Amino acid sequence: MKKIILIIAVLLIIISGYAIYKDNSVPEENNMVLKNKKILMVIAPVDFRDEEYLEPRQVLESAGAAIDVASIQKIKARGVGGTEVDVNLTTGDINVDDYDAVVFVGGAGMEEILDDESLQVLALKFYNAQKLTTAICVAPAILAKAGILDGKQATSWPGVKADLQSGGAGFTGEDVTIFQNIITADGPDSAKKFGEKIVEALSK
């Protein structure tokens, strides 16, 4: 008799747990809020910051977005942590009409190429086309150098704060700052939140 009661108790626990899981879960179709969106991620050919690429990408793809990756050259790009990415698009190849947003990824390698004209031109094209324009870590300096942060609030890795201020931005020091159609973030610790804010902005 005790054995039967124990079995019944275990079954009740399993059934209750499943019910709680069902109540708390979000229907799969509701998770795919970006299923018709296409996003361009821009990384340095070497020493991009792995988390700033991987975590937002995971969040965006989980929401259904299609992702392309570009750099200043076609290459097997390598992050500071060893992540390898086959890059088949250069920043000069991009037709902004094909995308809903751009994500500039930071890292030591990106800091080395902040003055690359093709990066700044690409950022300006997305902004002028009223596409969501985003950057994390040192990459907001690209937006500043392109002239699109003038009079706007933005954040970044502290090391490029002066670049933002020189570009006319009000530096917030926040982990993520949203101003109109621009999202900036301060670094790898904010990478997931950065991705989530991009999803929110694109799903409106």
C-alpha positions as semicolon CSV with decimal commas, in nm:
position;residue;x (nm);y (nm);z (nm)
1;M;0,000;0,000;0,000
2;K;0,281;0,238;0,089
3;K;0,446;0,158;-0,244
4;I;0,128;0,249;-0,434
5;I;0,094;0,576;-0,242
6;L;0,458;0,659;-0,319
7;I;0,408;0,591;-0,689
8;I;0,097;0,809;-0,696
9;A;0,283;1,089;-0,516
10;V;0,569;1,075;-0,766
11;L;0,326;1,084;-1,057
12;L;0,148;1,385;-0,909
13;I;0,479;1,568;-0,872
14;I;0,571;1,494;-1,234
15;I;0,229;1,605;-1,362
16;S;0,239;1,924;-1,151
17;G;0,587;2,005;-1,272
18;Y;0,483;1,961;-1,635
19;A;0,180;2,185;-1,581
20;I;0,398;2,459;-1,431
21;Y;0,641;2,426;-1,722
22;K;0,356;2,454;-1,972
23;D;0,216;2,762;-1,798
24;N;0,552;2,937;-1,789
25;S;0,666;2,849;-2,138
26;V;0,612;3,080;-2,433
27;P;0,462;2,927;-2,746
28;E;0,734;2,868;-3,002
29;E;0,565;3,078;-3,268
30;N;0,563;3,378;-3,031
31;N;0,940;3,349;-2,987
32;M;1,001;3,397;-3,359
33;V;0,927;3,769;-3,356
34;L;1,211;3,841;-3,600
35;K;1,141;3,558;-3,846
36;N;1,116;3,804;-4,137
37;K;1,411;4,018;-4,030
38;K;1,768;4,012;-4,162
39;I;2,055;4,157;-3,963
40;L;2,412;4,237;-4,059
41;M;2,684;4,181;-3,798
42;V;3,017;4,354;-3,862
43;I;3,332;4,217;-3,701
44;A;3,705;4,284;-3,715
45;P;3,906;4,030;-3,917
46;V;4,113;3,949;-3,608
47;D;4,055;3,990;-3,235
48;F;3,685;4,073;-3,234
49;R;3,530;4,017;-2,891
50;D;3,376;3,668;-2,893
51;E;3,094;3,733;-2,645
52;E;2,987;4,049;-2,826
53;Y;2,943;3,846;-3,143
54;L;2,816;3,514;-3,007
55;E;2,567;3,629;-2,742
56;P;2,373;3,885;-2,948
57;R;2,376;3,644;-3,244
58;Q;2,227;3,368;-3,031
59;V;1,954;3,599;-2,902
60;L;1,874;3,728;-3,250
61;E;1,867;3,386;-3,413
62;S;1,653;3,249;-3,131
63;A;1,403;3,521;-3,222
64;G;1,406;3,403;-3,583
65;A;1,636;3,659;-3,744
66;A;1,862;3,573;-4,036
67;I;2,224;3,683;-3,987
68;D;2,496;3,783;-4,233
69;V;2,851;3,867;-4,123
70;A;3,079;4,121;-4,286
71;S;3,427;4,259;-4,223
72;I;3,671;4,486;-4,401
73;Q;3,798;4,181;-4,590
74;K;3,679;3,831;-4,678
75;I;3,858;3,608;-4,431
76;K;3,822;3,341;-4,166
77;A;3,794;3,592;-3,883
78;R;3,919;3,495;-3,540
79;G;3,805;3,633;-3,206
80;V;4,025;3,700;-2,905
81;G;3,885;3,383;-2,746
82;G;3,939;3,167;-3,053
83;T;3,596;3,184;-3,218
84;E;3,631;3,148;-3,595
85;V;3,384;3,295;-3,843
86;D;3,388;3,255;-4,221
87;V;3,334;3,606;-4,355
88;N;3,213;3,615;-4,715
89;L;3,106;3,979;-4,731
90;T;3,311;4,295;-4,714
91;T;3,176;4,618;-4,576
92;G;3,192;4,761;-4,927
93;D;2,968;4,484;-5,065
94;I;2,664;4,566;-4,855
95;N;2,330;4,682;-4,988
96;V;2,158;4,825;-4,682
97;D;1,817;4,768;-4,840
98;D;1,872;4,396;-4,780
99;Y;1,883;4,442;-4,401
100;D;1,673;4,563;-4,112
101;A;1,962;4,642;-3,877
102;V;2,337;4,649;-3,840
103;V;2,538;4,536;-3,536
104;F;2,898;4,656;-3,502
105;V;3,089;4,420;-3,272
106;G;3,376;4,543;-3,055
107;G;3,706;4,402;-2,939
108;A;4,074;4,489;-2,963
109;G;4,074;4,419;-3,335
110;M;3,790;4,660;-3,398
111;E;3,970;4,928;-3,199
112;E;4,257;4,899;-3,448
113;I;4,031;4,978;-3,745
114;L;3,793;5,242;-3,605
115;D;3,918;5,490;-3,865
116;D;3,845;5,257;-4,156
117;E;3,632;5,464;-4,391
118;S;3,424;5,169;-4,512
119;L;3,298;5,107;-4,158
120;Q;3,196;5,467;-4,110
121;V;3,030;5,487;-4,452
122;L;2,837;5,166;-4,380
123;A;2,715;5,298;-4,045
124;L;2,603;5,622;-4,207
125;K;2,418;5,435;-4,483
126;F;2,220;5,232;-4,231
127;Y;2,141;5,540;-4,025
128;N;2,036;5,749;-4,325
129;A;1,813;5,464;-4,442
130;Q;1,642;5,478;-4,101
131;K;1,757;5,125;-4,020
132;L;1,834;5,023;-3,663
133;T;2,202;5,107;-3,611
134;T;2,376;4,942;-3,317
135;A;2,725;4,902;-3,174
136;I;2,889;4,757;-2,865
137;C;3,214;4,809;-2,672
138;V;3,459;5,021;-2,878
139;A;3,240;5,006;-3,189
140;P;3,016;5,303;-3,094
141;A;3,322;5,510;-3,184
142;I;3,254;5,413;-3,547
143;L;2,912;5,575;-3,519
144;A;3,067;5,883;-3,360
145;K;3,331;5,913;-3,631
146;A;3,057;5,877;-3,893
147;G;2,887;6,182;-3,742
148;I;2,564;6,011;-3,641
149;L;2,596;6,050;-3,264
150;D;2,607;6,429;-3,267
151;G;2,350;6,555;-3,015
152;K;2,253;6,202;-2,912
153;Q;2,294;5,995;-2,598
154;A;2,522;5,691;-2,625
155;T;2,744;5,459;-2,427
156;S;3,057;5,257;-2,502
157;W;3,365;5,096;-2,356
158;P;3,523;5,369;-2,138
159;G;3,838;5,367;-2,351
160;V;3,658;5,532;-2,643
161;K;3,451;5,775;-2,437
162;A;3,655;6,065;-2,577
163;D;3,574;5,958;-2,933
164;L;3,202;5,969;-2,856
165;Q;3,231;6,309;-2,694
166;S;3,438;6,441;-2,984
167;G;3,158;6,325;-3,210
168;G;2,907;6,531;-3,012
169;A;2,752;6,246;-2,814
170;G;2,632;6,274;-2,457
171;F;2,815;5,986;-2,290
172;T;2,581;5,803;-2,050
173;G;2,811;5,535;-1,907
174;E;2,513;5,297;-1,902
175;D;2,537;4,930;-1,993
176;V;2,294;4,983;-2,282
177;T;2,164;5,313;-2,415
178;I;1,877;5,348;-2,660
179;F;1,833;5,679;-2,840
180;Q;1,588;5,695;-3,128
181;N;1,706;5,435;-3,383
182;I;2,047;5,383;-3,225
183;I;2,143;5,126;-2,962
184;T;2,485;5,128;-2,798
185;A;2,633;4,906;-2,527
186;D;2,942;4,920;-2,309
187;G;3,103;4,579;-2,347
188;P;3,096;4,200;-2,316
189;D;2,911;4,189;-1,985
190;S;2,617;4,361;-2,155
191;A;2,624;4,154;-2,475
192;K;2,313;3,947;-2,403
193;K;2,111;4,249;-2,290
194;F;2,230;4,434;-2,598
195;G;2,092;4,155;-2,816
196;E;1,763;4,154;-2,626
197;K;1,720;4,528;-2,678
198;I;1,778;4,484;-3,050
199;V;1,505;4,219;-3,058
200;E;1,269;4,452;-2,872
201;A;1,339;4,739;-3,109
202;L;1,291;4,530;-3,423
203;S;0,974;4,364;-3,299
204;K;0,785;4,690;-3,243
